[in-house]
Short mmCIF file of C-alpha atoms and ligand atoms in Angstrom, two decimals:
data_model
loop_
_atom_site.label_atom_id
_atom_site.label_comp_id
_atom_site.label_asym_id
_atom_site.label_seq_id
_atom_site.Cartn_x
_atom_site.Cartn_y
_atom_site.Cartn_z
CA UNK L 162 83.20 90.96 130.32
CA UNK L 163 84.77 94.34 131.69
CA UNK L 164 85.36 97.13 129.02
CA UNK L 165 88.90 96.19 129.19
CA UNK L 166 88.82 93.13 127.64
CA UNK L 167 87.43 94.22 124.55
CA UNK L 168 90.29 96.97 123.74
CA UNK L 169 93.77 96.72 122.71
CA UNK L 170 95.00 98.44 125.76
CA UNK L 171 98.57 98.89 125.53
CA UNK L 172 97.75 101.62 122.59
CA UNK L 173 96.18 103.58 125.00
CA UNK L 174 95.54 106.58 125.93
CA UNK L 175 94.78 106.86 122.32
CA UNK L 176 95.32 109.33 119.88
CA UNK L 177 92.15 111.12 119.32
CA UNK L 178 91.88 115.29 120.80
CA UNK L 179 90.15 115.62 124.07
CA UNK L 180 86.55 114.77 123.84
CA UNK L 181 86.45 114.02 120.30
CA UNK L 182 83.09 111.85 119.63
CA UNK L 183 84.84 109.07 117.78
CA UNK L 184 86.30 108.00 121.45
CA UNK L 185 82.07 107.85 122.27
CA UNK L 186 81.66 105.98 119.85
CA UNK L 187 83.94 103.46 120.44
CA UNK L 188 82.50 103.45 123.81
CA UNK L 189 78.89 102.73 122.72
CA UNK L 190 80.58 99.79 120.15
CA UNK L 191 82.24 98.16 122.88
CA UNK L 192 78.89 98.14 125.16
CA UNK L 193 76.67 97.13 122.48
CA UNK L 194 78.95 93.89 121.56
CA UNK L 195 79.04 93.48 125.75
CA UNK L 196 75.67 93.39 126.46
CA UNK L 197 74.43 91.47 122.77
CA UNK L 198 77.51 88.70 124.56
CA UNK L 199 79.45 88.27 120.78
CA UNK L 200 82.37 86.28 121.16
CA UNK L 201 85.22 89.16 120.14
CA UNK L 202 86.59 85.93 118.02
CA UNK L 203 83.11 86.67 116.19
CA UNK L 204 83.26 89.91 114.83
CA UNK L 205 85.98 91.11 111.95
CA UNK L 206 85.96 94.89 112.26
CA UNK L 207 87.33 96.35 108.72
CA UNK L 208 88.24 100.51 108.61
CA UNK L 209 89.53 102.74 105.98
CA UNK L 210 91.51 105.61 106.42
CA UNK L 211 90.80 108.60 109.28
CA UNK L 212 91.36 109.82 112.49
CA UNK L 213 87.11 107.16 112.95
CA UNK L 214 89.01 104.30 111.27
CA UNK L 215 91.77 103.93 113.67
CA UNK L 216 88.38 102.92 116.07
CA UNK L 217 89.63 99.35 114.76
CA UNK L 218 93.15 99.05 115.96
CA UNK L 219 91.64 100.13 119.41
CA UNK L 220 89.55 96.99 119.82
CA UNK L 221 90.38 93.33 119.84
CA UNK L 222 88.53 91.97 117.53
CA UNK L 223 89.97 90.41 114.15
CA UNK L 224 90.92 93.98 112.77
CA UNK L 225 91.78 95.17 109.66
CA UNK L 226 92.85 98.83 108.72
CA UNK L 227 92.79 98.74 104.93
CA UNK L 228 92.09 102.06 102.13
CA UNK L 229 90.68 105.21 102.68
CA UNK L 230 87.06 104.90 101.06
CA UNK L 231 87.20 100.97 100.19
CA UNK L 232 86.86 99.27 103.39
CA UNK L 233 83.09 98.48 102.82
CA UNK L 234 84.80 96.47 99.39
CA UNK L 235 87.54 94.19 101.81
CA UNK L 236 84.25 93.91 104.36
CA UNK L 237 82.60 91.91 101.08
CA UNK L 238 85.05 90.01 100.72
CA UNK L 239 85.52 89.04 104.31
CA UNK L 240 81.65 88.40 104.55
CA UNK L 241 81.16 86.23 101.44
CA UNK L 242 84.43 84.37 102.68
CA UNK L 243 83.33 83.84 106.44
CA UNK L 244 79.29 84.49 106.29
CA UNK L 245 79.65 82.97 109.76
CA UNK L 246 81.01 85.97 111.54
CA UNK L 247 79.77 89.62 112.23
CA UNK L 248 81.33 92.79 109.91
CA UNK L 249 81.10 95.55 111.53
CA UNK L 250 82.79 99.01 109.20
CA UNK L 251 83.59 101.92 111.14
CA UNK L 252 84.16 104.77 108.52
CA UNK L 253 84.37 108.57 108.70
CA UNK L 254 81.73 110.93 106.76
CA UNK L 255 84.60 111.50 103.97
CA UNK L 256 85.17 107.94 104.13
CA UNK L 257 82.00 106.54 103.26
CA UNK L 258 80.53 109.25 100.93
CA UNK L 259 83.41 111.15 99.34
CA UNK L 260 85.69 108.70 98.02
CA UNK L 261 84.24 105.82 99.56
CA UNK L 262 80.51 106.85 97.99
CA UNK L 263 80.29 103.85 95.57
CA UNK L 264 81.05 101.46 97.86
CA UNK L 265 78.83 102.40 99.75
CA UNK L 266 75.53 102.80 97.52
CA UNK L 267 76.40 99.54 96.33
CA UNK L 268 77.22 97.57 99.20
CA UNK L 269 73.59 99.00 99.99
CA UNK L 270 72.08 97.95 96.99
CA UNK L 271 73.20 94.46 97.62
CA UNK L 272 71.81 94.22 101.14
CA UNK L 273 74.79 92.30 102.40
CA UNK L 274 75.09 91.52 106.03
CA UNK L 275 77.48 94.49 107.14
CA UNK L 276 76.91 96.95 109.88
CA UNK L 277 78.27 100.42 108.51
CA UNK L 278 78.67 103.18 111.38
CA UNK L 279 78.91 106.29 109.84
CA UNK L 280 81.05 108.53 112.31
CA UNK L 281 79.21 111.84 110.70
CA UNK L 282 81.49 114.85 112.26
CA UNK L 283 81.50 116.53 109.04
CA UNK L 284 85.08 117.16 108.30
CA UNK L 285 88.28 115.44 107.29
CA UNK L 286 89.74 115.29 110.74
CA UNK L 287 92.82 113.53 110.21
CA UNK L 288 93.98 115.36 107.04
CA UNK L 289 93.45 119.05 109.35
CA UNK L 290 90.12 120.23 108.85
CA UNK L 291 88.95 119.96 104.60
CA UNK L 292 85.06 119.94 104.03
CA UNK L 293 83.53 116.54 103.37
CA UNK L 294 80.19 116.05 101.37
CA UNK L 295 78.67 115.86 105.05
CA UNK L 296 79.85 119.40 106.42
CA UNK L 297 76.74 121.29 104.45
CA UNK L 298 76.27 124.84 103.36
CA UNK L 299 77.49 127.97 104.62
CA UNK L 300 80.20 125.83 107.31
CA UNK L 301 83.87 126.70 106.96
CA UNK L 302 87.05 124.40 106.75
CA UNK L 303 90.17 125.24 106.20
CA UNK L 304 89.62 124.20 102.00
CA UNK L 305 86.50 126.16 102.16
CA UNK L 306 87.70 129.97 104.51
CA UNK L 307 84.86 132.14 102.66
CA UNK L 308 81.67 129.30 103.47
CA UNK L 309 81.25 126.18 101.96
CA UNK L 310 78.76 126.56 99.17
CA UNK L 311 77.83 122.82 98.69
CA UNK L 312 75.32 120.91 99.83
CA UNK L 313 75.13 118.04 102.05
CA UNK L 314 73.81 114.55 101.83
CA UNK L 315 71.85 113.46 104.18
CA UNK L 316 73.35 109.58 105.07
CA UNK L 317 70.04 108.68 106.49
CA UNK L 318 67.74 109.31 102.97
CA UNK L 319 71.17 108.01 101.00
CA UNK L 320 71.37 104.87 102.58
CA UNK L 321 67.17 104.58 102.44
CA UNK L 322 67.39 105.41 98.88
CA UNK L 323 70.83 103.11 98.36
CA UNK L 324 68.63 100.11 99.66
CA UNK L 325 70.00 99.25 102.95
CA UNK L 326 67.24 97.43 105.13
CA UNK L 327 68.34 98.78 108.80
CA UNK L 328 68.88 102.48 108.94
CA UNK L 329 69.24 104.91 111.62
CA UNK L 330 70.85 107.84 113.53
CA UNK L 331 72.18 108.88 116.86
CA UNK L 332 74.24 110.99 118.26
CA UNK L 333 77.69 111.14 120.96
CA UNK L 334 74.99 112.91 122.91
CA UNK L 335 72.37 110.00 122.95
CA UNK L 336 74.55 107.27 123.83
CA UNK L 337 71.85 105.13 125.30
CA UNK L 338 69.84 105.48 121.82
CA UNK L 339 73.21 105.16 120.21
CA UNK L 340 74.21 101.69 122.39
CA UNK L 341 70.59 100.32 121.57
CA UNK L 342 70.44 101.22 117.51
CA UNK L 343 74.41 99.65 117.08
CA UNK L 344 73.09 96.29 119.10
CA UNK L 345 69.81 96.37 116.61
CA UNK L 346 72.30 97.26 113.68
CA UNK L 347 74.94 94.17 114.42
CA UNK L 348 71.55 91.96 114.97
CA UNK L 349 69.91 92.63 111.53
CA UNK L 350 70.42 90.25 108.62
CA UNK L 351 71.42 93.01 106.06
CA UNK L 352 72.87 95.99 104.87
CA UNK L 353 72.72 98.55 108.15
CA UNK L 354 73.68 102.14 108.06
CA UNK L 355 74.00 103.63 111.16
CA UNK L 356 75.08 107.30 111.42
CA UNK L 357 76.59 108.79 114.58
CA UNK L 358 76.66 112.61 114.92
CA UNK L 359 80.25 113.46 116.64
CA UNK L 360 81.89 116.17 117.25
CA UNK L 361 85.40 117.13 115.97
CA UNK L 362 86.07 120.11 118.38
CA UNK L 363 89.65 120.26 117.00
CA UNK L 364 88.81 121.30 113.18
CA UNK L 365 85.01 121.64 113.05
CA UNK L 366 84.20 122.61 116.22
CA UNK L 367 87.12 125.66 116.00
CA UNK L 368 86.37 126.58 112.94
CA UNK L 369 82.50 126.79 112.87
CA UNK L 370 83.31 128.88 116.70
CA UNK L 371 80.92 125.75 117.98
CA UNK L 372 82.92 125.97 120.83
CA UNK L 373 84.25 122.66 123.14
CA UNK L 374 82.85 119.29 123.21
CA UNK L 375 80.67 119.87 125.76
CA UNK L 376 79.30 122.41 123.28
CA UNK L 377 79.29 120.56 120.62
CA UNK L 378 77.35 118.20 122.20
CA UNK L 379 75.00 120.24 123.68
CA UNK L 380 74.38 121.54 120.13
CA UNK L 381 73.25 118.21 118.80
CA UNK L 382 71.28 117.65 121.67
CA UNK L 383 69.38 120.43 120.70
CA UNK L 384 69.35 120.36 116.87
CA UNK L 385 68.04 116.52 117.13
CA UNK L 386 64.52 115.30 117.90
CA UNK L 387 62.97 111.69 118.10
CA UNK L 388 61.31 110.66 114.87
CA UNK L 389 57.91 112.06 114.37
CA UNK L 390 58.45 114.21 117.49
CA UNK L 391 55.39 116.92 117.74
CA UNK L 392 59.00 119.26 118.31
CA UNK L 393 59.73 117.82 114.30
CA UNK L 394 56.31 119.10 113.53
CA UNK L 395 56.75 122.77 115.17
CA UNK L 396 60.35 123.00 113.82
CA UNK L 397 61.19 121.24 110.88
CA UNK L 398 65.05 122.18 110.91
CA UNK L 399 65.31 119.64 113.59
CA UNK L 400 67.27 116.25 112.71
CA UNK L 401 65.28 113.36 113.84
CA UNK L 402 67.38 110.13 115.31
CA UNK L 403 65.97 106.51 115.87
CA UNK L 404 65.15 103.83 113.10
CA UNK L 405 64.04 105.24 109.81
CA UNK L 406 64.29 101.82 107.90
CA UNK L 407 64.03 98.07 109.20
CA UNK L 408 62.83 95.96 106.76
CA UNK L 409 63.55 91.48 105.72
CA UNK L 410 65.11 91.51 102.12
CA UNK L 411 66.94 88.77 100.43
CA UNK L 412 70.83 88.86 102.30
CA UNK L 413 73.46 88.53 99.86
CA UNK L 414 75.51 85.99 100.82
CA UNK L 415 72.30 83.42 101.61
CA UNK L 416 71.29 84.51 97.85
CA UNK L 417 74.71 84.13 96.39
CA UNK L 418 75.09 80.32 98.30
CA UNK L 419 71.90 79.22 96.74
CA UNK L 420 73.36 80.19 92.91
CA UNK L 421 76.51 78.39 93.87
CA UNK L 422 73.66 75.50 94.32
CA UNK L 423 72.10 76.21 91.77
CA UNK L 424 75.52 75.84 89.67
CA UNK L 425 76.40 72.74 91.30
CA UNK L 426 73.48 71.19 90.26
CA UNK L 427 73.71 72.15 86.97
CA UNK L 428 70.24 73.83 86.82
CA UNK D 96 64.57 96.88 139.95
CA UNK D 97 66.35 97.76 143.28
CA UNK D 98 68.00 101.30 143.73
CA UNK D 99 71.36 101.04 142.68
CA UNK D 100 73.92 102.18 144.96
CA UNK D 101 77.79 103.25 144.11
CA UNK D 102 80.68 101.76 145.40
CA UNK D 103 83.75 103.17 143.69
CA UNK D 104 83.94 106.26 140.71
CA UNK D 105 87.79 105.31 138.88
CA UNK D 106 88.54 107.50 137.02
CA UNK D 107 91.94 106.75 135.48
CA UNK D 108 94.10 109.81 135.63
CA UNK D 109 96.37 108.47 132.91
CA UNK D 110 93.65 108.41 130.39
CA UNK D 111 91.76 110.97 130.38
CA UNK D 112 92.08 114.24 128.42
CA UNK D 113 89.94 116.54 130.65
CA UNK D 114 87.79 117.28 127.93
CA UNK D 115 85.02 117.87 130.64
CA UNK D 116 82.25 116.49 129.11
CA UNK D 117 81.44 113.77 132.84
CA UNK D 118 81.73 116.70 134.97
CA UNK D 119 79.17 119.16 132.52
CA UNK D 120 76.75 116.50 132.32
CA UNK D 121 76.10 114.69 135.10
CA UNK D 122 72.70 115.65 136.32
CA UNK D 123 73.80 115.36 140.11
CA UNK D 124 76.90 117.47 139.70
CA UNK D 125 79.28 114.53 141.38
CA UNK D 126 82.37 115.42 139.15
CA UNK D 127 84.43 117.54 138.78
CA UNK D 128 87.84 119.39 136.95
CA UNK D 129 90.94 119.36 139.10
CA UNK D 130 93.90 121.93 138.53
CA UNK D 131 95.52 119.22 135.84
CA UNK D 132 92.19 119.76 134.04
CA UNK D 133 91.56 115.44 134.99
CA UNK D 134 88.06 114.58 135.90
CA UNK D 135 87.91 113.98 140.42
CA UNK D 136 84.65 112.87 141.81
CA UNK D 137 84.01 114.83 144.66
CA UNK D 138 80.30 114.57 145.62
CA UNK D 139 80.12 110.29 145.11
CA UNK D 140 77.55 110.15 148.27
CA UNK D 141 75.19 112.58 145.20
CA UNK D 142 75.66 109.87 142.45
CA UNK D 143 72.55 107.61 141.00
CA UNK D 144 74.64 105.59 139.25
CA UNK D 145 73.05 106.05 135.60
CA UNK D 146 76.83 105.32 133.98
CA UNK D 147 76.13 108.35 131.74
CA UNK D 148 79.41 109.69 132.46
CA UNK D 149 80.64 106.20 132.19
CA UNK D 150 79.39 105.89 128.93
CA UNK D 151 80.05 109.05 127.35
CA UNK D 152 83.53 109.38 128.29
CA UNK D 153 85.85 109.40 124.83
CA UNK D 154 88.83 108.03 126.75
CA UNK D 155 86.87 105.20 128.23
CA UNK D 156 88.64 106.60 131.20
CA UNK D 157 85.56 106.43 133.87
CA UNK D 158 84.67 102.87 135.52
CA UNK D 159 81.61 102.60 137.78
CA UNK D 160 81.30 99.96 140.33
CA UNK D 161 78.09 99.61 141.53
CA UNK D 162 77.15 97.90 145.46
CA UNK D 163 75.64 94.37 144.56
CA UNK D 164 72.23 94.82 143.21
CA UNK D 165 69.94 94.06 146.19
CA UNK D 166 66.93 91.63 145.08
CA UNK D 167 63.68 93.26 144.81
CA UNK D 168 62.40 90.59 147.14
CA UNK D 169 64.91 91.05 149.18
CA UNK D 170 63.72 94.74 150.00
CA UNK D 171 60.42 93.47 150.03
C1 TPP B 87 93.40 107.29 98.48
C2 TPP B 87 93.60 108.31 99.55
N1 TPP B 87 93.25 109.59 99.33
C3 TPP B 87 93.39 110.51 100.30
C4 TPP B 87 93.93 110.15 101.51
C5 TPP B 87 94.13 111.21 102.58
N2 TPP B 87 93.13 111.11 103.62
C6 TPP B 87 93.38 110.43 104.76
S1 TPP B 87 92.10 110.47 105.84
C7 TPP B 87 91.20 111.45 104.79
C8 TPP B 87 89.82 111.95 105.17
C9 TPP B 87 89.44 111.70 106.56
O1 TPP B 87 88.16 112.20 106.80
P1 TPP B 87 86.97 111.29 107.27
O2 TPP B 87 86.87 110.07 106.46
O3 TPP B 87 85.74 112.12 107.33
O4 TPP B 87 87.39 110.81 108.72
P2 TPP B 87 87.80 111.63 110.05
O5 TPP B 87 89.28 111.76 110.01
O6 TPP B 87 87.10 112.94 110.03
O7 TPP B 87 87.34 110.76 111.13
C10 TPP B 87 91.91 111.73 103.61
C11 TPP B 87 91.39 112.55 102.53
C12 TPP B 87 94.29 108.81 101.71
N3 TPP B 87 94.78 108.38 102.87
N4 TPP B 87 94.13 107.91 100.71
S1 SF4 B 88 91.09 115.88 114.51
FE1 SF4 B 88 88.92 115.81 115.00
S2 SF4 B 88 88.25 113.76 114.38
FE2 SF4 B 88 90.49 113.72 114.51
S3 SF4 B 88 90.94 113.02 116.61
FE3 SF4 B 88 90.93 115.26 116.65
S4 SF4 B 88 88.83 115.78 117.24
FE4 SF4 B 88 88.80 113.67 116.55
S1 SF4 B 89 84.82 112.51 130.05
FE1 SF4 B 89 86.60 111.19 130.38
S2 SF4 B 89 88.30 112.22 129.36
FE2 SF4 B 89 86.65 113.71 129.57
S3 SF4 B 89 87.12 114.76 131.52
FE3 SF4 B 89 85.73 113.09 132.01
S4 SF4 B 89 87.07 111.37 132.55
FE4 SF4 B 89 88.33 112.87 131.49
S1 SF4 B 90 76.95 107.69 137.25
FE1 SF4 B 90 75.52 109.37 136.76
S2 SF4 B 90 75.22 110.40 138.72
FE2 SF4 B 90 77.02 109.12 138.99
S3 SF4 B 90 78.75 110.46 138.51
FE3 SF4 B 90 78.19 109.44 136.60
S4 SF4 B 90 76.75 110.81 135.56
FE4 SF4 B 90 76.90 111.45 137.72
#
C-alpha cells in the first residue's frame, strides 16, 4: 500500500511548524506498519494530549485521542479487551513522564503488549515552549528564562529500570534505524519503549539558539552514537541509539487469561 | 540487487512547509528551495534513489517513483 492509504488525508497539510520531527515520525510509523503488511483494521493507535499526540488523528487506524498523560491507561484497557490487535501509544516527553510518569512505570512493570513511542523533543510544544522532565539542565523554556536547573531522565534507563522487555532509541535523523526499531517494537510480545529524538525548532530549537531543523538535526546526528561505538568509548557525552533491552517475559494479558482459567475452574 | 533508477521526484507543493531539511540532506544535491521556500528537484538525472528525502520529509510531502526494478538475472 502507498503512504496515502494509511493517513487521514483530508486533515492535511497538518498542523505541525515546518520541519518539526513529530511529522518524521509519523513518517517512519507509517513505513514500519507498510513494510511489517498490518492490516490498518489491526492496529488501535491511543494518544494523549500534545502537539506528538495529534500523530493519531493523522492516520487511519482505529484512533483514539484521549487525556494528556493517561493514554498508556485507555491503551490497557483496549489491549486486555481486544488482545487480538496491535496498541501502538504515541506520546510526547511531558506526556509520558511528567504527568503521564505512572502510567508509564507501571504499564512497564506489567510488561503488557503496547508499543510506547516516546516523541523525546524536550519541551511542551503545544502549550508554547514550558520545560518537561526531558529538557535537562542548563536548557531554557519560556517557564525556565534564567536555565533550567533540573535534571533529566533518561527514558531509555527509566523504561530498563520500569521493566519493559523491548527498549530502544532513535532519532528524526536516523530514520532508517528509526523505521527498523518501530517494526521490531510493534513485533515484540511486551511492554516496548521506543524513544525518538525530534526536534521542536519552534520552542526548543529558538530558545536553546539550536537554530532550524536542519540544525537540529544535524545536532543529534552528532550528539548520538551506535551502542558500544569505540566513538562512546572516546566521548562518553555521546547518546547511544539502537536496542538496549529485548528480552521474553510473561505478557500480561496471556498471564491475566490463564487466572481467568484458573478462576473458572475453580482452582 | 539491481541499480535502482528514478522515474518521477513529486513533491506536492501544497504540503510542504519548506522546512528544507530534503534539499540539506540529500547526499547528491538533487533538491532544491524555490522562491516560495517549496522543495523543486532540479538535478533528478543526480538522484540514487535512497528515499532519504522521502523518508525524512515531516509533511510526507515527497513521493519517489522508482523505474521497475530490473532482475539481477536479467542484467546478467
Ligand atoms: C490534565 C491536563 N493538564 C495539562 C494540560 C495542558 N497540556 C496540553 S499538552 C501539554 C504538554 C505537551 O507537551 P508534550 O507532552 O511534551 O508534547 P509536545 O506538545 O511537546 O509534543 C500540556 C501541559 C492538559 N491538556 N491536560
Ligand atoms: S510547537 Fe514544536 S512540537 Fe509543536 S508542532 Fe511546532 S515544532 Fe512541533
Ligand atoms: S522536507 Fe518536505 S516539507 Fe521540508 S522542504 Fe522538503 S518537501 Fe518541503
Ligand atoms: S532519493 Fe536520495 S538521491 Fe534522490 S533526491 Fe532523495 S535524497 Fe536525493
Amino acid at each position: 500500500m502507498a503512504v496515502k492509504d494509511y493517513i487521514r488525508e483530508r486533515f492535511f497539510p497538518h498542523m505541525w511548524c515546518a520541519g518539526c520531527g513529530h511529522g518524521i515520525v509519523l513518517n517512519g510509523l507509517i513505513r514500519a506498519v507498510e513494510k511489517l503488511g498490518i492490516d490498518k483494521s489491526a492496529i488501535v493507535m491511543v494518544s494523549g494530549i500534545g502537539c506528538s499526540s495529534r500523530i493519531a488523528g493523522y492516520l487511519d487506524f482505529h484512533t483514539l485521542h484521549t487525556l494528556h498523560g493517561r493514554a498508556l491507561a485507555f491503551a490497557t484497557g483496549v489491549k486486555l479487551s481486544k488482545p487480538e490487535l496491535n496498541v501502538i501509544v504515541p506520546m510526547g516527553d511531558g506526556d509520558a513522564l511528567a504527568i503521564g510518569g505512572n502510567h508509564f512505570i507501571h504499564a512497564a512493570r506489567r510488561n503488557i503488549n503496547i508499543t510506547a513511542i516516546v516523541m523525546n523533543n524536550r519541551i511542551y510544544g503545544m502549550t508554547g515552549g514550558q520545560c518537561s522532565p526531558l529538557s535537562g539542565y542548563g536548557t531554557l523554556a519560556s517557564t525556565a528564562p534564567y536555565t533550567n536547573v533540573d535534571q533529566s531522565f533518561d527514558v531509555v534507563q527509566l523504561a530498563s529500570a520500569a521493566g519493559a522487555t523491548f527498549v530502544a532509541r532513535s532519532t528524526g535523523f536516523h530514520v532508517q534505524q528509526m523505521t527498523e526499531i518501530i517494526q521490531e517494537a510493534i513485533l515484540h510480545n511486551g511492554f516496548s519503549v521506543v524513544e525518538v529524538m525530534s526536534q521542536c525548532p519552534t520552542y526548543f530549537g529558538r530558545r536553546n539558539r539550536q537554530g532550524d531543523a536542519v540544525d537540529m538535526l544535524k545536532y543529534m546526528q552528532k550528539i548520538t552514537t551506535p551502542i558500544g561505538s569505540k566513538a562512546k568509548e572516546q566521548n562518553p557525552e555521546l547518546i547511544e541509539r539502537g536496542v538496549f533491552v529485548r528480552k521474553e517475559l510473561p505478557e500480561y494479558c496471556s498471564a491475566y487469561d490463564t487466572v481467568i482459567r484458573r478462576a473458572k475452574e475453580g482452582k | 540487487m539491481g541499480k535502482r533508477k528514478l522515474k518521477e521526484l513529486q513533491i506536492n507543493r501544497e504540503w510542504c512547509k519548506g522546512c528544507g531539511i530534503c534539499a540539506a540532506f540529500c547526499a547528491k544535491k538533487v533538491l532544491e528551495m524555490d522562491e516560495l521556500d517549496k522543495a523543486v528537484p532540479v538535478r533528478t538525472e543526480d538522484c540514487v534513489v535512497c528515499r532519504l528525502c522521502e523518508m525524512r520529509c515531516p509533511d510526507l510531502a515527497i513521493e519517489i517513483v522508482a523505474e521497475e526494478q530490473i532482475e539481477e538475472e536479467d542484467i546478467g
